[in-house]
């Protein structure tokens, strides 16, 4: 496909600028008008989706017109049911990680809290996180950027390249925040270890999109990951009502790391196995046909 890098760069720039503007206007709303909490998060979501979603959809349509043969779009509503597959996978792996951390004596579970204590906050956060993070980021990175790479390179090289774009987005946004005085270089360099998490997270999201053939699965997994991180794994850090009350056995909170790793690496392992099984079945069917 011609102009693949044009769609890569414009898609990446769109989501980067959208995320920066969301944080910028959220900061202004907080400092100038005293808007905090969910109000500020709603501003983030409106700006992010308002900038990214229509722009990426326009670029997607333009890119599809350049293809020799039209392909069904990965974000087609006909594949929207895969959203629940991704969401359930993230939730299930998080719960497995919780019990694994408990079995390893990294955490001590005290009680499962009644839904009335956390469900309302979770639903509000679900809507905000969907429009602020999961939908626009996946539409741009695992959608347009990944497809542009995949039209130009082998699929697994496209997986690596799109996750580098994911990491680059985070770095670029932090750098822009430093330039306008929203952050400092000290905080910028403190964010660097998070790049490892973004690298493997980007791979997990791309693999689930490849296996299902639907961008909605990646959106669902991304959203499920965010909600489990905030309400199950690290509710204190996020100021959210916890689904489960537990106590870490160590100051470094190794239990939380186990739960996060179980979600991300568990997804990668499951997707690789499923993709290999699918490939073996296809090769066997070709052999029998011959």
PDB file of C-alpha atoms in Angstrom:
ATOM      1  CA  UNK A   1       0.000   0.000   0.000  1.00  0.00           C
ATOM      2  CA  UNK A   2       1.257   3.457  -0.907  1.00  0.00           C
ATOM      3  CA  UNK A   3       1.575   6.162   1.740  1.00  0.00           C
ATOM      4  CA  UNK A   4       1.511   3.674   4.637  1.00  0.00           C
ATOM      5  CA  UNK A   5       3.806   5.898   6.672  1.00  0.00           C
ATOM      6  CA  UNK A   6       1.502   8.868   6.101  1.00  0.00           C
ATOM      7  CA  UNK A   7      -1.294   7.032   7.923  1.00  0.00           C
ATOM      8  CA  UNK A   8       1.084   5.798  10.617  1.00  0.00           C
ATOM      9  CA  UNK A   9       2.368   9.290  11.372  1.00  0.00           C
ATOM     10  CA  UNK A  10      -0.977  11.077  11.126  1.00  0.00           C
ATOM     11  CA  UNK A  11      -2.680   8.430  13.262  1.00  0.00           C
ATOM     12  CA  UNK A  12       0.078   8.562  15.868  1.00  0.00           C
ATOM     13  CA  UNK A  13       0.138  12.370  15.865  1.00  0.00           C
ATOM     14  CA  UNK A  14      -3.643  12.522  16.257  1.00  0.00           C
ATOM     15  CA  UNK A  15      -3.776  10.323  19.355  1.00  0.00           C
ATOM     16  CA  UNK A  16      -0.709  12.043  20.840  1.00  0.00           C
ATOM     17  CA  UNK A  17      -2.127  15.537  20.359  1.00  0.00           C
ATOM     18  CA  UNK A  18      -5.545  14.387  21.571  1.00  0.00           C
ATOM     19  CA  UNK A  19      -4.117  12.958  24.787  1.00  0.00           C
ATOM     20  CA  UNK A  20      -2.023  16.060  25.403  1.00  0.00           C
ATOM     21  CA  UNK A  21      -4.946  18.425  24.792  1.00  0.00           C
ATOM     22  CA  UNK A  22      -7.148  16.343  27.091  1.00  0.00           C
ATOM     23  CA  UNK A  23      -4.644  16.660  29.935  1.00  0.00           C
ATOM     24  CA  UNK A  24      -4.049  20.344  29.115  1.00  0.00           C
ATOM     25  CA  UNK A  25      -7.708  21.371  29.192  1.00  0.00           C
ATOM     26  CA  UNK A  26      -8.301  19.187  32.235  1.00  0.00           C
ATOM     27  CA  UNK A  27      -5.497  21.022  34.009  1.00  0.00           C
ATOM     28  CA  UNK A  28      -6.969  24.414  33.042  1.00  0.00           C
ATOM     29  CA  UNK A  29     -10.412  23.348  34.274  1.00  0.00           C
ATOM     30  CA  UNK A  30      -8.914  22.299  37.593  1.00  0.00           C
ATOM     31  CA  UNK A  31      -6.722  25.359  38.125  1.00  0.00           C
ATOM     32  CA  UNK A  32      -9.054  28.066  36.797  1.00  0.00           C
ATOM     33  CA  UNK A  33     -12.502  26.710  37.654  1.00  0.00           C
ATOM     34  CA  UNK A  34     -11.834  24.245  40.477  1.00  0.00           C
ATOM     35  CA  UNK A  35     -13.209  21.292  38.513  1.00  0.00           C
ATOM     36  CA  UNK A  36     -11.762  18.082  39.956  1.00  0.00           C
ATOM     37  CA  UNK A  37     -12.569  14.393  40.274  1.00  0.00           C
ATOM     38  CA  UNK A  38     -15.056  12.959  37.789  1.00  0.00           C
ATOM     39  CA  UNK A  39     -15.744  16.412  36.343  1.00  0.00           C
ATOM     40  CA  UNK A  40     -12.142  16.751  35.260  1.00  0.00           C
ATOM     41  CA  UNK A  41     -12.128  13.196  33.935  1.00  0.00           C
ATOM     42  CA  UNK A  42     -15.222  13.923  31.842  1.00  0.00           C
ATOM     43  CA  UNK A  43     -13.380  16.858  30.256  1.00  0.00           C
ATOM     44  CA  UNK A  44     -10.477  14.507  29.486  1.00  0.00           C
ATOM     45  CA  UNK A  45     -12.857  12.030  27.846  1.00  0.00           C
ATOM     46  CA  UNK A  46     -14.747  14.627  25.787  1.00  0.00           C
ATOM     47  CA  UNK A  47     -11.580  16.263  24.454  1.00  0.00           C
ATOM     48  CA  UNK A  48      -9.779  12.974  23.756  1.00  0.00           C
ATOM     49  CA  UNK A  49     -12.646  11.308  21.901  1.00  0.00           C
ATOM     50  CA  UNK A  50     -13.673  14.581  20.247  1.00  0.00           C
ATOM     51  CA  UNK A  51     -10.220  15.019  18.721  1.00  0.00           C
ATOM     52  CA  UNK A  52      -9.224  11.422  18.019  1.00  0.00           C
ATOM     53  CA  UNK A  53     -12.322   9.445  17.012  1.00  0.00           C
ATOM     54  CA  UNK A  54     -13.629  11.539  14.068  1.00  0.00           C
ATOM     55  CA  UNK A  55     -10.116  12.215  12.757  1.00  0.00           C
ATOM     56  CA  UNK A  56      -9.119   8.542  12.821  1.00  0.00           C
ATOM     57  CA  UNK A  57     -12.386   7.462  11.174  1.00  0.00           C
ATOM     58  CA  UNK A  58     -11.779   9.935   8.332  1.00  0.00           C
ATOM     59  CA  UNK A  59      -8.201   8.691   7.913  1.00  0.00           C
ATOM     60  CA  UNK A  60      -9.400   5.066   8.035  1.00  0.00           C
ATOM     61  CA  UNK A  61     -11.895   5.643   5.213  1.00  0.00           C
ATOM     62  CA  UNK A  62      -9.271   7.440   3.158  1.00  0.00           C
ATOM     63  CA  UNK A  63      -6.766   4.603   3.693  1.00  0.00           C
ATOM     64  CA  UNK A  64      -9.290   1.904   2.774  1.00  0.00           C
ATOM     65  CA  UNK A  65      -9.958   3.643  -0.554  1.00  0.00           C
ATOM     66  CA  UNK A  66      -6.288   3.202  -1.479  1.00  0.00           C
ATOM     67  CA  UNK A  67      -6.421  -0.595  -1.070  1.00  0.00           C
ATOM     68  CA  UNK A  68      -6.648  -2.766  -4.223  1.00  0.00           C
ATOM     69  CA  UNK A  69      -9.487  -4.761  -2.674  1.00  0.00           C
ATOM     70  CA  UNK A  70     -11.693  -3.298   0.077  1.00  0.00           C
ATOM     71  CA  UNK A  71     -11.495  -5.056   3.457  1.00  0.00           C
ATOM     72  CA  UNK A  72     -14.060  -5.090   6.261  1.00  0.00           C
ATOM     73  CA  UNK A  73     -13.020  -2.586   8.913  1.00  0.00           C
ATOM     74  CA  UNK A  74     -11.745  -3.923  12.226  1.00  0.00           C
ATOM     75  CA  UNK A  75     -14.066  -1.537  14.079  1.00  0.00           C
ATOM     76  CA  UNK A  76     -17.210  -2.748  12.282  1.00  0.00           C
ATOM     77  CA  UNK A  77     -20.229  -2.937  14.602  1.00  0.00           C
ATOM     78  CA  UNK A  78     -20.857  -6.434  13.251  1.00  0.00           C
ATOM     79  CA  UNK A  79     -17.867  -7.485  15.355  1.00  0.00           C
ATOM     80  CA  UNK A  80     -18.790  -5.442  18.422  1.00  0.00           C
ATOM     81  CA  UNK A  81     -19.703  -8.576  20.420  1.00  0.00           C
ATOM     82  CA  UNK A  82     -15.966  -9.271  20.700  1.00  0.00           C
ATOM     83  CA  UNK A  83     -15.851  -6.341  23.140  1.00  0.00           C
ATOM     84  CA  UNK A  84     -17.250  -8.652  25.812  1.00  0.00           C
ATOM     85  CA  UNK A  85     -14.674 -11.347  25.002  1.00  0.00           C
ATOM     86  CA  UNK A  86     -11.839  -8.913  25.670  1.00  0.00           C
ATOM     87  CA  UNK A  87     -13.460  -7.461  28.786  1.00  0.00           C
ATOM     88  CA  UNK A  88     -14.207 -10.873  30.300  1.00  0.00           C
ATOM     89  CA  UNK A  89     -10.677 -12.099  29.524  1.00  0.00           C
ATOM     90  CA  UNK A  90      -9.105  -9.147  31.371  1.00  0.00           C
ATOM     91  CA  UNK A  91     -11.464  -9.541  34.333  1.00  0.00           C
ATOM     92  CA  UNK A  92     -10.940 -13.293  34.557  1.00  0.00           C
ATOM     93  CA  UNK A  93      -7.155 -13.016  34.406  1.00  0.00           C
ATOM     94  CA  UNK A  94      -7.209 -10.299  37.098  1.00  0.00           C
ATOM     95  CA  UNK A  95      -9.190 -12.560  39.444  1.00  0.00           C
ATOM     96  CA  UNK A  96      -6.816 -15.455  38.713  1.00  0.00           C
ATOM     97  CA  UNK A  97      -3.935 -13.107  39.537  1.00  0.00           C
ATOM     98  CA  UNK A  98      -5.647 -12.155  42.810  1.00  0.00           C
ATOM     99  CA  UNK A  99      -5.919 -15.775  43.937  1.00  0.00           C
ATOM    100  CA  UNK A 100      -2.386 -16.500  42.704  1.00  0.00           C
ATOM    101  CA  UNK A 101      -0.991 -13.613  44.763  1.00  0.00           C
ATOM    102  CA  UNK A 102      -2.932 -14.897  47.770  1.00  0.00           C
ATOM    103  CA  UNK A 103      -1.659 -18.464  47.244  1.00  0.00           C
ATOM    104  CA  UNK A 104       1.913 -17.124  47.110  1.00  0.00           C
ATOM    105  CA  UNK A 105       1.281 -15.294  50.422  1.00  0.00           C
ATOM    106  CA  UNK A 106       1.944 -11.944  48.785  1.00  0.00           C
ATOM    107  CA  UNK A 107      -1.418 -10.582  49.914  1.00  0.00           C
ATOM    108  CA  UNK A 108      -3.993 -11.414  52.580  1.00  0.00           C
ATOM    109  CA  UNK A 109      -7.603 -11.142  51.418  1.00  0.00           C
ATOM    110  CA  UNK A 110      -9.879  -9.741  54.129  1.00  0.00           C
ATOM    111  CA  UNK A 111     -13.259  -9.571  52.392  1.00  0.00           C
ATOM    112  CA  UNK A 112     -15.150  -9.175  49.134  1.00  0.00           C
ATOM    113  CA  UNK A 113     -17.085  -5.933  49.386  1.00  0.00           C
ATOM    114  CA  UNK A 114     -20.770  -5.767  48.447  1.00  0.00           C
ATOM    115  CA  UNK A 115     -21.454  -4.352  44.954  1.00  0.00           C
ATOM    116  CA  UNK A 116     -23.368  -1.396  46.392  1.00  0.00           C
ATOM    117  CA  UNK A 117     -20.047  -0.111  47.777  1.00  0.00           C
ATOM    118  CA  UNK A 118     -18.254   0.064  44.428  1.00  0.00           C
ATOM    119  CA  UNK A 119     -20.577  -0.667  41.478  1.00  0.00           C
ATOM    120  CA  UNK A 120     -21.800   2.909  40.955  1.00  0.00           C
ATOM    121  CA  UNK A 121     -18.277   4.329  40.906  1.00  0.00           C
ATOM    122  CA  UNK A 122     -17.142   1.518  38.602  1.00  0.00           C
ATOM    123  CA  UNK A 123     -19.894   2.229  36.053  1.00  0.00           C
ATOM    124  CA  UNK A 124     -19.069   5.949  36.000  1.00  0.00           C
ATOM    125  CA  UNK A 125     -15.381   5.140  35.590  1.00  0.00           C
ATOM    126  CA  UNK A 126     -16.236   2.630  32.859  1.00  0.00           C
ATOM    127  CA  UNK A 127     -17.872   5.317  30.727  1.00  0.00           C
ATOM    128  CA  UNK A 128     -15.078   7.827  31.297  1.00  0.00           C
ATOM    129  CA  UNK A 129     -12.292   5.304  30.660  1.00  0.00           C
ATOM    130  CA  UNK A 130     -14.039   4.071  27.504  1.00  0.00           C
ATOM    131  CA  UNK A 131     -14.084   7.502  25.872  1.00  0.00           C
ATOM    132  CA  UNK A 132     -10.860   8.831  27.396  1.00  0.00           C
ATOM    133  CA  UNK A 133      -8.531   5.860  26.917  1.00  0.00           C
ATOM    134  CA  UNK A 134      -9.843   2.571  25.548  1.00  0.00           C
ATOM    135  CA  UNK A 135     -11.800   3.695  22.459  1.00  0.00           C
ATOM    136  CA  UNK A 136      -9.570   6.489  21.070  1.00  0.00           C
ATOM    137  CA  UNK A 137      -6.241   4.791  21.830  1.00  0.00           C
ATOM    138  CA  UNK A 138      -7.289   1.454  20.347  1.00  0.00           C
ATOM    139  CA  UNK A 139      -8.934   3.025  17.308  1.00  0.00           C
ATOM    140  CA  UNK A 140      -5.735   4.939  16.561  1.00  0.00           C
ATOM    141  CA  UNK A 141      -2.974   2.513  17.584  1.00  0.00           C
ATOM    142  CA  UNK A 142      -4.329  -1.030  17.278  1.00  0.00           C
ATOM    143  CA  UNK A 143      -6.591   0.201  14.498  1.00  0.00           C
ATOM    144  CA  UNK A 144      -5.254   2.691  11.953  1.00  0.00           C
ATOM    145  CA  UNK A 145      -1.553   2.557  12.877  1.00  0.00           C
ATOM    146  CA  UNK A 146      -1.472  -1.245  13.107  1.00  0.00           C
ATOM    147  CA  UNK A 147      -3.348  -1.696   9.827  1.00  0.00           C
ATOM    148  CA  UNK A 148      -1.065   0.769   8.042  1.00  0.00           C
ATOM    149  CA  UNK A 149       1.987  -1.134   9.292  1.00  0.00           C
ATOM    150  CA  UNK A 150       0.376  -4.469   8.408  1.00  0.00           C
ATOM    151  CA  UNK A 151      -0.286  -3.349   4.827  1.00  0.00           C
ATOM    152  CA  UNK A 152       3.429  -2.606   4.486  1.00  0.00           C
ATOM    153  CA  UNK A 153       5.140  -5.221   6.712  1.00  0.00           C
ATOM    154  CA  UNK A 154       4.646  -8.776   7.991  1.00  0.00           C
ATOM    155  CA  UNK A 155       2.005  -9.015  10.691  1.00  0.00           C
ATOM    156  CA  UNK A 156       4.297  -9.731  13.640  1.00  0.00           C
ATOM    157  CA  UNK A 157       6.613  -6.900  12.658  1.00  0.00           C
ATOM    158  CA  UNK A 158       3.514  -4.706  12.608  1.00  0.00           C
ATOM    159  CA  UNK A 159       2.783  -5.857  16.178  1.00  0.00           C
ATOM    160  CA  UNK A 160       6.206  -4.685  17.349  1.00  0.00           C
ATOM    161  CA  UNK A 161       6.069  -1.407  15.451  1.00  0.00           C
ATOM    162  CA  UNK A 162       2.641  -0.438  16.774  1.00  0.00           C
ATOM    163  CA  UNK A 163       3.708  -1.074  20.367  1.00  0.00           C
ATOM    164  CA  UNK A 164       6.755   1.158  19.812  1.00  0.00           C
ATOM    165  CA  UNK A 165       4.284   3.783  18.578  1.00  0.00           C
ATOM    166  CA  UNK A 166       2.312   3.231  21.810  1.00  0.00           C
ATOM    167  CA  UNK A 167       5.436   3.886  23.869  1.00  0.00           C
ATOM    168  CA  UNK A 168       6.324   6.878  21.712  1.00  0.00           C
ATOM    169  CA  UNK A 169       2.893   8.371  22.335  1.00  0.00           C
ATOM    170  CA  UNK A 170       3.408   8.277  26.108  1.00  0.00           C
ATOM    171  CA  UNK A 171       6.878   9.810  25.828  1.00  0.00           C
ATOM    172  CA  UNK A 172       5.718  12.544  23.455  1.00  0.00           C
ATOM    173  CA  UNK A 173       2.772  13.520  25.674  1.00  0.00           C
ATOM    174  CA  UNK A 174       5.007  13.703  28.751  1.00  0.00           C
ATOM    175  CA  UNK A 175       7.535  15.792  26.819  1.00  0.00           C
ATOM    176  CA  UNK A 176       4.832  18.218  25.649  1.00  0.00           C
ATOM    177  CA  UNK A 177       3.639  18.523  29.245  1.00  0.00           C
ATOM    178  CA  UNK A 178       7.186  19.444  30.285  1.00  0.00           C
ATOM    179  CA  UNK A 179       7.373  22.096  27.546  1.00  0.00           C
ATOM    180  CA  UNK A 180       4.202  23.867  28.728  1.00  0.00           C
ATOM    181  CA  UNK A 181       5.080  23.601  32.416  1.00  0.00           C
ATOM    182  CA  UNK A 182       2.559  20.905  33.350  1.00  0.00           C
ATOM    183  CA  UNK A 183       5.344  18.537  34.389  1.00  0.00           C
ATOM    184  CA  UNK A 184       9.095  18.527  35.047  1.00  0.00           C
ATOM    185  CA  UNK A 185      12.028  16.686  33.532  1.00  0.00           C
ATOM    186  CA  UNK A 186      12.426  14.776  36.807  1.00  0.00           C
ATOM    187  CA  UNK A 187       8.897  13.396  36.487  1.00  0.00           C
ATOM    188  CA  UNK A 188       9.498  12.790  32.773  1.00  0.00           C
ATOM    189  CA  UNK A 189      12.424  10.463  33.486  1.00  0.00           C
ATOM    190  CA  UNK A 190      10.496   8.775  36.307  1.00  0.00           C
ATOM    191  CA  UNK A 191       7.961   7.666  33.680  1.00  0.00           C
ATOM    192  CA  UNK A 192      10.566   5.726  31.699  1.00  0.00           C
ATOM    193  CA  UNK A 193      10.157   2.425  33.639  1.00  0.00           C
ATOM    194  CA  UNK A 194       6.473   2.477  32.639  1.00  0.00           C
ATOM    195  CA  UNK A 195       7.568   1.974  29.037  1.00  0.00           C
ATOM    196  CA  UNK A 196       8.195  -1.713  29.736  1.00  0.00           C
ATOM    197  CA  UNK A 197       4.592  -2.078  30.864  1.00  0.00           C
ATOM    198  CA  UNK A 198       3.358  -0.216  27.782  1.00  0.00           C
ATOM    199  CA  UNK A 199       5.499  -2.420  25.529  1.00  0.00           C
ATOM    200  CA  UNK A 200       4.001  -5.714  26.722  1.00  0.00           C
ATOM    201  CA  UNK A 201       0.521  -4.215  27.080  1.00  0.00           C
ATOM    202  CA  UNK A 202       0.639  -3.068  23.464  1.00  0.00           C
ATOM    203  CA  UNK A 203       1.634  -6.562  22.342  1.00  0.00           C
ATOM    204  CA  UNK A 204      -1.215  -8.149  24.316  1.00  0.00           C
ATOM    205  CA  UNK A 205      -3.751  -5.752  22.797  1.00  0.00           C
ATOM    206  CA  UNK A 206      -2.470  -6.334  19.260  1.00  0.00           C
ATOM    207  CA  UNK A 207      -2.542 -10.126  19.631  1.00  0.00           C
ATOM    208  CA  UNK A 208      -6.126 -10.197  20.872  1.00  0.00           C
ATOM    209  CA  UNK A 209      -7.100  -7.961  17.956  1.00  0.00           C
ATOM    210  CA  UNK A 210      -5.333 -10.345  15.514  1.00  0.00           C
ATOM    211  CA  UNK A 211      -6.940 -13.486  16.939  1.00  0.00           C
ATOM    212  CA  UNK A 212     -10.489 -12.139  16.985  1.00  0.00           C
ATOM    213  CA  UNK A 213     -10.140 -10.007  13.873  1.00  0.00           C
ATOM    214  CA  UNK A 214     -11.949  -7.295  15.792  1.00  0.00           C
ATOM    215  CA  UNK A 215     -10.724  -4.044  17.276  1.00  0.00           C
ATOM    216  CA  UNK A 216     -13.572  -4.283  19.776  1.00  0.00           C
ATOM    217  CA  UNK A 217     -11.830  -7.161  21.556  1.00  0.00           C
ATOM    218  CA  UNK A 218      -8.789  -4.948  22.157  1.00  0.00           C
ATOM    219  CA  UNK A 219     -11.058  -2.123  23.349  1.00  0.00           C
ATOM    220  CA  UNK A 220     -12.787  -4.503  25.767  1.00  0.00           C
ATOM    221  CA  UNK A 221      -9.514  -5.869  27.120  1.00  0.00           C
ATOM    222  CA  UNK A 222      -8.072  -2.360  27.498  1.00  0.00           C
ATOM    223  CA  UNK A 223     -11.156  -1.209  29.401  1.00  0.00           C
ATOM    224  CA  UNK A 224     -11.236  -4.339  31.562  1.00  0.00           C
ATOM    225  CA  UNK A 225      -7.568  -3.876  32.418  1.00  0.00           C
ATOM    226  CA  UNK A 226      -8.130  -0.254  33.471  1.00  0.00           C
ATOM    227  CA  UNK A 227     -11.106  -1.088  35.683  1.00  0.00           C
ATOM    228  CA  UNK A 228      -9.408  -4.058  37.331  1.00  0.00           C
ATOM    229  CA  UNK A 229      -6.279  -1.981  37.996  1.00  0.00           C
ATOM    230  CA  UNK A 230      -8.342   0.758  39.633  1.00  0.00           C
ATOM    231  CA  UNK A 231     -10.990  -1.186  41.531  1.00  0.00           C
ATOM    232  CA  UNK A 232      -9.395  -4.573  42.244  1.00  0.00           C
ATOM    233  CA  UNK A 233      -5.615  -4.265  42.184  1.00  0.00           C
ATOM    234  CA  UNK A 234      -4.690  -0.718  43.250  1.00  0.00           C
ATOM    235  CA  UNK A 235      -7.857   1.009  44.527  1.00  0.00           C
ATOM    236  CA  UNK A 236      -5.985   3.009  47.180  1.00  0.00           C
ATOM    237  CA  UNK A 237      -3.590   4.506  44.634  1.00  0.00           C
ATOM    238  CA  UNK A 238      -6.523   5.500  42.399  1.00  0.00           C
ATOM    239  CA  UNK A 239      -8.809   6.597  45.236  1.00  0.00           C
ATOM    240  CA  UNK A 240     -11.480   4.098  44.161  1.00  0.00           C
ATOM    241  CA  UNK A 241     -13.769   1.956  46.343  1.00  0.00           C
ATOM    242  CA  UNK A 242     -12.249  -1.562  46.336  1.00  0.00           C
ATOM    243  CA  UNK A 243     -13.979  -4.670  45.038  1.00  0.00           C
ATOM    244  CA  UNK A 244     -11.827  -6.711  47.421  1.00  0.00           C
ATOM    245  CA  UNK A 245     -10.192  -5.527  50.630  1.00  0.00           C
ATOM    246  CA  UNK A 246      -6.740  -7.042  50.957  1.00  0.00           C
ATOM    247  CA  UNK A 247      -3.444  -6.282  52.650  1.00  0.00           C
ATOM    248  CA  UNK A 248      -0.059  -6.572  50.977  1.00  0.00           C
ATOM    249  CA  UNK A 249       2.543  -8.663  52.784  1.00  0.00           C
ATOM    250  CA  UNK A 250       5.366  -6.468  51.473  1.00  0.00           C
ATOM    251  CA  UNK A 251       5.870  -2.717  51.206  1.00  0.00           C
ATOM    252  CA  UNK A 252       6.693  -2.976  47.490  1.00  0.00           C
ATOM    253  CA  UNK A 253       3.263  -4.524  46.850  1.00  0.00           C
ATOM    254  CA  UNK A 254       4.467  -7.545  44.908  1.00  0.00           C
ATOM    255  CA  UNK A 255       0.910  -8.857  44.921  1.00  0.00           C
ATOM    256  CA  UNK A 256      -0.267  -6.029  42.663  1.00  0.00           C
ATOM    257  CA  UNK A 257       2.595  -6.755  40.271  1.00  0.00           C
ATOM    258  CA  UNK A 258       1.569 -10.415  40.117  1.00  0.00           C
ATOM    259  CA  UNK A 259      -2.025  -9.471  39.280  1.00  0.00           C
ATOM    260  CA  UNK A 260      -1.017  -7.009  36.559  1.00  0.00           C
ATOM    261  CA  UNK A 261       1.508  -9.464  35.093  1.00  0.00           C
ATOM    262  CA  UNK A 262      -1.113 -12.215  35.113  1.00  0.00           C
ATOM    263  CA  UNK A 263      -3.450 -10.046  33.054  1.00  0.00           C
ATOM    264  CA  UNK A 264      -0.887  -8.926  30.494  1.00  0.00           C
ATOM    265  CA  UNK A 265       1.417 -11.930  30.164  1.00  0.00           C
ATOM    266  CA  UNK A 266      -1.524 -14.285  30.593  1.00  0.00           C
ATOM    267  CA  UNK A 267      -3.259 -12.641  27.633  1.00  0.00           C
ATOM    268  CA  UNK A 268      -0.097 -12.823  25.523  1.00  0.00           C
ATOM    269  CA  UNK A 269       0.402 -16.520  26.340  1.00  0.00           C
ATOM    270  CA  UNK A 270      -3.232 -17.423  25.646  1.00  0.00           C
ATOM    271  CA  UNK A 271      -3.305 -15.534  22.344  1.00  0.00           C
ATOM    272  CA  UNK A 272      -0.024 -17.076  21.150  1.00  0.00           C
ATOM    273  CA  UNK A 273      -1.313 -20.580  21.933  1.00  0.00           C
ATOM    274  CA  UNK A 274      -4.637 -19.926  20.199  1.00  0.00           C
ATOM    275  CA  UNK A 275      -2.935 -18.429  17.140  1.00  0.00           C
ATOM    276  CA  UNK A 276      -0.556 -21.403  16.915  1.00  0.00           C
ATOM    277  CA  UNK A 277      -3.462 -23.855  17.204  1.00  0.00           C
ATOM    278  CA  UNK A 278      -5.305 -21.993  14.448  1.00  0.00           C
ATOM    279  CA  UNK A 279      -2.201 -22.070  12.239  1.00  0.00           C
ATOM    280  CA  UNK A 280      -1.715 -25.817  12.815  1.00  0.00           C
ATOM    281  CA  UNK A 281      -5.337 -26.520  11.957  1.00  0.00           C
ATOM    282  CA  UNK A 282      -5.049 -24.538   8.733  1.00  0.00           C
ATOM    283  CA  UNK A 283      -1.850 -26.361   7.746  1.00  0.00           C
ATOM    284  CA  UNK A 284      -3.479 -29.743   8.452  1.00  0.00           C
ATOM    285  CA  UNK A 285      -6.552 -28.855   6.413  1.00  0.00           C
ATOM    286  CA  UNK A 286      -4.323 -27.841   3.492  1.00  0.00           C
ATOM    287  CA  UNK A 287      -2.439 -31.143   3.778  1.00  0.00           C
ATOM    288  CA  UNK A 288      -5.673 -33.160   3.701  1.00  0.00           C
ATOM    289  CA  UNK A 289      -6.923 -31.128   0.739  1.00  0.00           C
ATOM    290  CA  UNK A 290      -3.766 -31.898  -1.233  1.00  0.00           C
TER     291      UNK A 290
END
